[in-house]
XYZ file of C-alpha atoms in Angstrom:
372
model
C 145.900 71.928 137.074
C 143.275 73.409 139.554
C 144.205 76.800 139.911
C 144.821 77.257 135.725
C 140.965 76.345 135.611
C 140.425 78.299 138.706
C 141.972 81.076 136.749
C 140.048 80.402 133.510
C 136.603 80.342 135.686
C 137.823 83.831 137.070
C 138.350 85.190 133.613
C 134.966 83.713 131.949
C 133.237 85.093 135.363
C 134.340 88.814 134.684
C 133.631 87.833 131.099
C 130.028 87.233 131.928
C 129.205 89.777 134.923
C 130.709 92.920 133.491
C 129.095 94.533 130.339
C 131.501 94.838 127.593
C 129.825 92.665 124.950
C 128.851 95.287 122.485
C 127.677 95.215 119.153
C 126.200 97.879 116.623
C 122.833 98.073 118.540
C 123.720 98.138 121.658
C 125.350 96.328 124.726
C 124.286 92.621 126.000
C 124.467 91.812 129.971
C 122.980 89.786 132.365
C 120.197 91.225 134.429
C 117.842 89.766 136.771
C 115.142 87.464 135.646
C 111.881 89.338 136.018
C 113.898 92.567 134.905
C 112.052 94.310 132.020
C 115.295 93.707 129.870
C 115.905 90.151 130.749
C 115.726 87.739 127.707
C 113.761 84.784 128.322
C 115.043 81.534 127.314
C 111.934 79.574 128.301
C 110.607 81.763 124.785
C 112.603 79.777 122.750
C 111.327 76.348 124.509
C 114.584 75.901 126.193
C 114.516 73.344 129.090
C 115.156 75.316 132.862
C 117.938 75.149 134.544
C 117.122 72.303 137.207
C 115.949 70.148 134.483
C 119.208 69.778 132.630
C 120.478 66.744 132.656
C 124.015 66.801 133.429
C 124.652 62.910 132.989
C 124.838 62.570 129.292
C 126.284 65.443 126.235
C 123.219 64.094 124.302
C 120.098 62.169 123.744
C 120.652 58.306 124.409
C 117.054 56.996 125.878
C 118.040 53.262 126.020
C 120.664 54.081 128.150
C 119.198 56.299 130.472
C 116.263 53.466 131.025
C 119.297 51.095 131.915
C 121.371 53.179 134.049
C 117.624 53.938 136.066
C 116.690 50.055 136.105
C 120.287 49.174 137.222
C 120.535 51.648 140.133
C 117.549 51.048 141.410
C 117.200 47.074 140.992
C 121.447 47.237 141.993
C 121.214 44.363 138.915
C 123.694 44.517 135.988
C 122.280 41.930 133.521
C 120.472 45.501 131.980
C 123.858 46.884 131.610
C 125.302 43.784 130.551
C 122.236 43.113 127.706
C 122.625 46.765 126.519
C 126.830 46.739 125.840
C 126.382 43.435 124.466
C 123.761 44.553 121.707
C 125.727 48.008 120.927
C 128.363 47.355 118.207
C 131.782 47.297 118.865
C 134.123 49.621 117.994
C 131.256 52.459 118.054
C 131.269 55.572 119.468
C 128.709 54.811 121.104
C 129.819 51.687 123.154
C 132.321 53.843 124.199
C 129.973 56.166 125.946
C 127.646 53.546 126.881
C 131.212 51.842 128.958
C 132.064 55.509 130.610
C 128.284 56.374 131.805
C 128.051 52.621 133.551
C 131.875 52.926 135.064
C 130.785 57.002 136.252
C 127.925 55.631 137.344
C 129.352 53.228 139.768
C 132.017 55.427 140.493
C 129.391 57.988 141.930
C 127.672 55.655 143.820
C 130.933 54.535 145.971
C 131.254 57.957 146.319
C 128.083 58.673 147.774
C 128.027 55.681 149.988
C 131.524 54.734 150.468
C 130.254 51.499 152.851
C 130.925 50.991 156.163
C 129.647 48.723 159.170
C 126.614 47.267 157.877
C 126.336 49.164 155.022
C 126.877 48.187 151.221
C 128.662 50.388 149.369
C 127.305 52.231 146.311
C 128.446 50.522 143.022
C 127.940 46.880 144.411
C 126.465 46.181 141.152
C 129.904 46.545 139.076
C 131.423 43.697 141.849
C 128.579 41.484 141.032
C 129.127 41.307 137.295
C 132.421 41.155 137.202
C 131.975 38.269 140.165
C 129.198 36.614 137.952
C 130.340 36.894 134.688
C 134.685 37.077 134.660
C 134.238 36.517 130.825
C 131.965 39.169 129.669
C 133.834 41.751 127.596
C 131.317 44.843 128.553
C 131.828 44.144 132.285
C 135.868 44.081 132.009
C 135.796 47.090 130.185
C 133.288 48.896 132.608
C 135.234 47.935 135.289
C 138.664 49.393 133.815
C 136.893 52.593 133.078
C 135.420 52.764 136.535
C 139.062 52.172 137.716
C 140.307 55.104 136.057
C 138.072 57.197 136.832
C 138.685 56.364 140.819
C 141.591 56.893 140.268
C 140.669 60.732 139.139
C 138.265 61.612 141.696
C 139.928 60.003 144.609
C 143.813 60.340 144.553
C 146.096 63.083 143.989
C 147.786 62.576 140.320
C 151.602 62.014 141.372
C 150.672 60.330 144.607
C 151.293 56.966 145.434
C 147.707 56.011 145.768
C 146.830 57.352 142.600
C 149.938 55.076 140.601
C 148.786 52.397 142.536
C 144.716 52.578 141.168
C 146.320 53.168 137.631
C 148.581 50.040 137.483
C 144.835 48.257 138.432
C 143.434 49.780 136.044
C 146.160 49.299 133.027
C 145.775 45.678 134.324
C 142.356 45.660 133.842
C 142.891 47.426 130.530
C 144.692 44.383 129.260
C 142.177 41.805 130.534
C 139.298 43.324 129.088
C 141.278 43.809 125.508
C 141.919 39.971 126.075
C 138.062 39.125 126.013
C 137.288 41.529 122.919
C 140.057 40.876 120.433
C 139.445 44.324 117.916
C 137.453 46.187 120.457
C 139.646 49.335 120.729
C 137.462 50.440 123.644
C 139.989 48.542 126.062
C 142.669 50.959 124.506
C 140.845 53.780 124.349
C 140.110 52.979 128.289
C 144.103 52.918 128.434
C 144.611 56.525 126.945
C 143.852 57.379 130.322
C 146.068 55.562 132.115
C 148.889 56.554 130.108
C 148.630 59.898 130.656
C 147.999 59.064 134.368
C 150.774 57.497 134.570
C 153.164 59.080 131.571
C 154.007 56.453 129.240
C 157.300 57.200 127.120
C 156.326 58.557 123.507
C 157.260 55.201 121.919
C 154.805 53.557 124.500
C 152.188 55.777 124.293
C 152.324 55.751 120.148
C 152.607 51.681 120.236
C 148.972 52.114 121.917
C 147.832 54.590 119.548
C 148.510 52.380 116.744
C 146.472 49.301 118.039
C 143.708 51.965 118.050
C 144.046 53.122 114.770
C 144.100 49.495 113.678
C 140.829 48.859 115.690
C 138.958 52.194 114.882
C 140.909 55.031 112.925
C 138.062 57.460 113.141
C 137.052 57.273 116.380
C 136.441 60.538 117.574
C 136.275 59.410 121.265
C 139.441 58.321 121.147
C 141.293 61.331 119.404
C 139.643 62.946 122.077
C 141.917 61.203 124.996
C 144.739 61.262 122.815
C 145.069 64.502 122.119
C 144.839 65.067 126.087
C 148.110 63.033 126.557
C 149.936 65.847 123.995
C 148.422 68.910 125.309
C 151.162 71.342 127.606
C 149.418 70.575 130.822
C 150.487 67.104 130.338
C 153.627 65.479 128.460
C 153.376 66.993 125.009
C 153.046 71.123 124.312
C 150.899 73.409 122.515
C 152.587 72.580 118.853
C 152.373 69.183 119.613
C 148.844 68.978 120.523
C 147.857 71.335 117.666
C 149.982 69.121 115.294
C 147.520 65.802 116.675
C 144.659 67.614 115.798
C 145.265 69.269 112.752
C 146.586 65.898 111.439
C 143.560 63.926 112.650
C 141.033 67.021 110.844
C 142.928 66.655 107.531
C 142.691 62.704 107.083
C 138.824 62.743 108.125
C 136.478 61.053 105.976
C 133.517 62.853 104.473
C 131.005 62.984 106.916
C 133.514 62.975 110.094
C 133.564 65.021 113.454
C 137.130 64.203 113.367
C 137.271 67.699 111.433
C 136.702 69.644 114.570
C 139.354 68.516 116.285
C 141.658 71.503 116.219
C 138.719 73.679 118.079
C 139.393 71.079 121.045
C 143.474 71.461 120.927
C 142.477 75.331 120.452
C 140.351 74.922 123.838
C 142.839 72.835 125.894
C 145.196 75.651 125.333
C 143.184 78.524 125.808
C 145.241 81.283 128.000
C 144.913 81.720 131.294
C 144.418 85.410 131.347
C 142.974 86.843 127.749
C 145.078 90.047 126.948
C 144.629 90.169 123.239
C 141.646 92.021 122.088
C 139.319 90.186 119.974
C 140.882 86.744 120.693
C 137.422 84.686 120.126
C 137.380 86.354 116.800
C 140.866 85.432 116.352
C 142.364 83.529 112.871
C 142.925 80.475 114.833
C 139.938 80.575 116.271
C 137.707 81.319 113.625
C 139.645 78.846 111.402
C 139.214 76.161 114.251
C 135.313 77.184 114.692
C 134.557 76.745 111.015
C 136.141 73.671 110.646
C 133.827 72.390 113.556
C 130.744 73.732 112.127
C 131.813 72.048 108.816
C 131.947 68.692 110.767
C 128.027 69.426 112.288
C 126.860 70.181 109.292
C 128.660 67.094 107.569
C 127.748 64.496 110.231
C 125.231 61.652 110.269
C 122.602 63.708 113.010
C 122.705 60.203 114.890
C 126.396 60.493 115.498
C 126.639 60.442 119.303
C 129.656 62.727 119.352
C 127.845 65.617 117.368
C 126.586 66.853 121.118
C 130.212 67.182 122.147
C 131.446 69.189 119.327
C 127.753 71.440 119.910
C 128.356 72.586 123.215
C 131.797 73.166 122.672
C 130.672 75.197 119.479
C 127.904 77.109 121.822
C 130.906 78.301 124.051
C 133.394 79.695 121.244
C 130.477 81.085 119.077
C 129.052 82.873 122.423
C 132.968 84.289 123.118
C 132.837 85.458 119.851
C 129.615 87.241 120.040
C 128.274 85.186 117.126
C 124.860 85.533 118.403
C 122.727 83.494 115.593
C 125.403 80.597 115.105
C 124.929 80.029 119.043
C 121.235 79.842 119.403
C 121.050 77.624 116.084
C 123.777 75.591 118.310
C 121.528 75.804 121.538
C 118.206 74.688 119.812
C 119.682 71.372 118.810
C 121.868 70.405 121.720
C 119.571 71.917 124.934
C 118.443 69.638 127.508
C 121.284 67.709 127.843
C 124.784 69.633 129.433
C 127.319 66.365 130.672
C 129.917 67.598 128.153
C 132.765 69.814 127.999
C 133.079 72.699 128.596
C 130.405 72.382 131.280
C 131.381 69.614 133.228
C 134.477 71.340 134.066
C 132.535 73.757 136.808
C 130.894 72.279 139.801
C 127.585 73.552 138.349
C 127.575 72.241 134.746
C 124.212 73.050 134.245
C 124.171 76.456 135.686
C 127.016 77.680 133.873
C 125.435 76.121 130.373
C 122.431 78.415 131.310
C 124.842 81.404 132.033
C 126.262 80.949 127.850
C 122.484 80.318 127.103
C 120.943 83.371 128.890
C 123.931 85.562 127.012
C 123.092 83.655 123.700
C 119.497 84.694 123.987
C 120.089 88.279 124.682
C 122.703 88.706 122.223
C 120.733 87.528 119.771
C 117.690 89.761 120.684
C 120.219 93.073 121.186
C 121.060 92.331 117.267
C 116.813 92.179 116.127
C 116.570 88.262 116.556
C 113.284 86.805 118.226
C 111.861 83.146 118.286
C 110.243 83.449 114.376
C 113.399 84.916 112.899
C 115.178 81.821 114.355
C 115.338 78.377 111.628
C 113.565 75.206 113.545
């Protein structure tokens, strides 16, 4: 798993440092800011580079005042008052439940604990200490579980089968307290491809899903993970998830864009084809997610996900305009894929940005030709 991304890092490296992205008028590079030919992104009122924030794909205010009040005060009745007013079965729950459990996750990282010394995340303990029966603190804790189980143990390993079982425990206590919240479940994608349910198993979970929430975009998103190649299912497979999930969206759904993500999960490792961001599959895939932008409520919380995936095919494909209208909507905030795949998510954002910015200029845009 490592060294495919290390290898897809290489390639999108060379992509970026070496100046082959040429269009009619003229060639588009990186060059060093202050150079007379650098474009400026601050022009366009893009945010810099240190102030991205790479905790969140979007906008969500309430949450990042909770998240501040609870880390500093190390009390959870903010968290607890903020899952228990967001409705159920939302997308946005479902973020709300992964930014608490990553947030206490971090923490322990950061201060693991020791003699004398409280460990970071002491918060999560308390709740679930204080309040057994609350239905946002079971399912914060089995996220948080999972995604120890991630950051801390090798996939395979015994210590990493032994978090998971915890956390498919804590999967089915949580689902216990919130009879028709498919968060729980959605929380459980994860361990089952952790710990590679059977097919049957893994379906019997998808269908309690669908029952709960059958356009949940969140959740197609973990599913289709479990039937990508890297994992236990294979390109067709995954491509078959997605393009099934795109063609029984409602009007108005991001589930549409789902074959740009199985298209992205399965990009190759080294790009030999010529042209293969302008590619049918591609293009077919990228104007089925632009369909779903365009189509979408603008305060669905998953439009930012589909955005800044969008910004990274459209910038591949030298679609210079399509990008920046991408860019003006979705900057500021980077804590989505493909970014937080580097180390630096918000310096490799500003890498596609920078490009974005100069393409566009190379090809006679400039900030009053651009649509606000």
């Amino acid at each position: 798993m490592e060294i495919l991304w290390v290898l897809i890092a290489l390639v999108m490296l060379g992509f970026v440092l070496l100046p082959v992205l040429r269009r009619r008028r003229g060639a588009v590079g990186l060059v060093p800011p202050g150079h007379p030919d650098a474009a400026d992104p601050a022009t366009y009122g893009f945010a810099r580079e240190e102030e991205l924030d790479v905790r969140m794909p979007g906008p969500d205010e309430d949450l990042l005042d909770v998240l501040d009040l609870v880390q500093r005060t190390q009390d959870y009745r903010g968290a607890q008052q903020l899952l228990a007013g967001t409705e159920a079965g939302s997308e946005r729950r479902w973020q709300r439940v992964q930014a608490f459990a990553g947030a206490a996750s971090l923490e322990l990282r950061q201060r693991p604990g020791g003699v004398g010394e409280t460990p970071g995340g002491q918060w999560l303990r308390v709740w679930r200490a204080e309040a057994p029966k609350d239905a946002g603190g079971a399912a914060v804790h089995a996220e948080f579980l999972v995604q120890q189980a991630w950051r801390t143990a090798t996939p395979g390993s015994d210590d990493f089968r032994i978090i998971m079982e915890e956390a498919r425990t804590a999967c089915s206590e949580a689902a216990l307290l919130a009879p028709g919240d498919p968060v729980p479940c959605i929380v459980e994608l994860s361990v089952a491809r952790g710990l590679g349910y059977a097919r049957e198993e893994f379906e019997q979970l998808w269908l309690k899903i669908l029952d709960r929430a059958p356009h949940h975009m969140g959740a197609h998103l973990a599913a289709l993970q479990y039937w990508c190649e890297k994992w236990h299912g294979s390109r067709e497979l995954a491509y078959s998830f997605a393009e099934a999930a795109a063609a029984r969206a409602p009007r108005g759904s991001l589930l549409a864009a789902m074959p740009l993500f199985a298209v992205f999960e399965h990009l190759p490792e080294v790009n030999l084809v010529s042209g293969f961001y302008q590619s049918e599959v591609v293009t077919k895939a990228v104007h089925g997610a632009l369909h779903a932008v365009h189509s979408a409520g603008p305060d669905d919380p998953m439009q930012a996900h589909v955005r800044h995936l969008l910004i990274f095919f459209l910038v591949r494909g030298e679609r210079w305009a399509e990008a920046m209208n991408q860019l003006m909507v979705t900057d500021g905030h980077v804590g989505a894929l493909p970014w937080t795949l580097s180390t630096d998510p918000a310096g490799e954002f500003a890498v596609y940005r920078a490009l974005a910015v100069a393409g566009y200029e190379a090809n006679g845009g400039s900030p009053a030709t651009l649509p606000h």
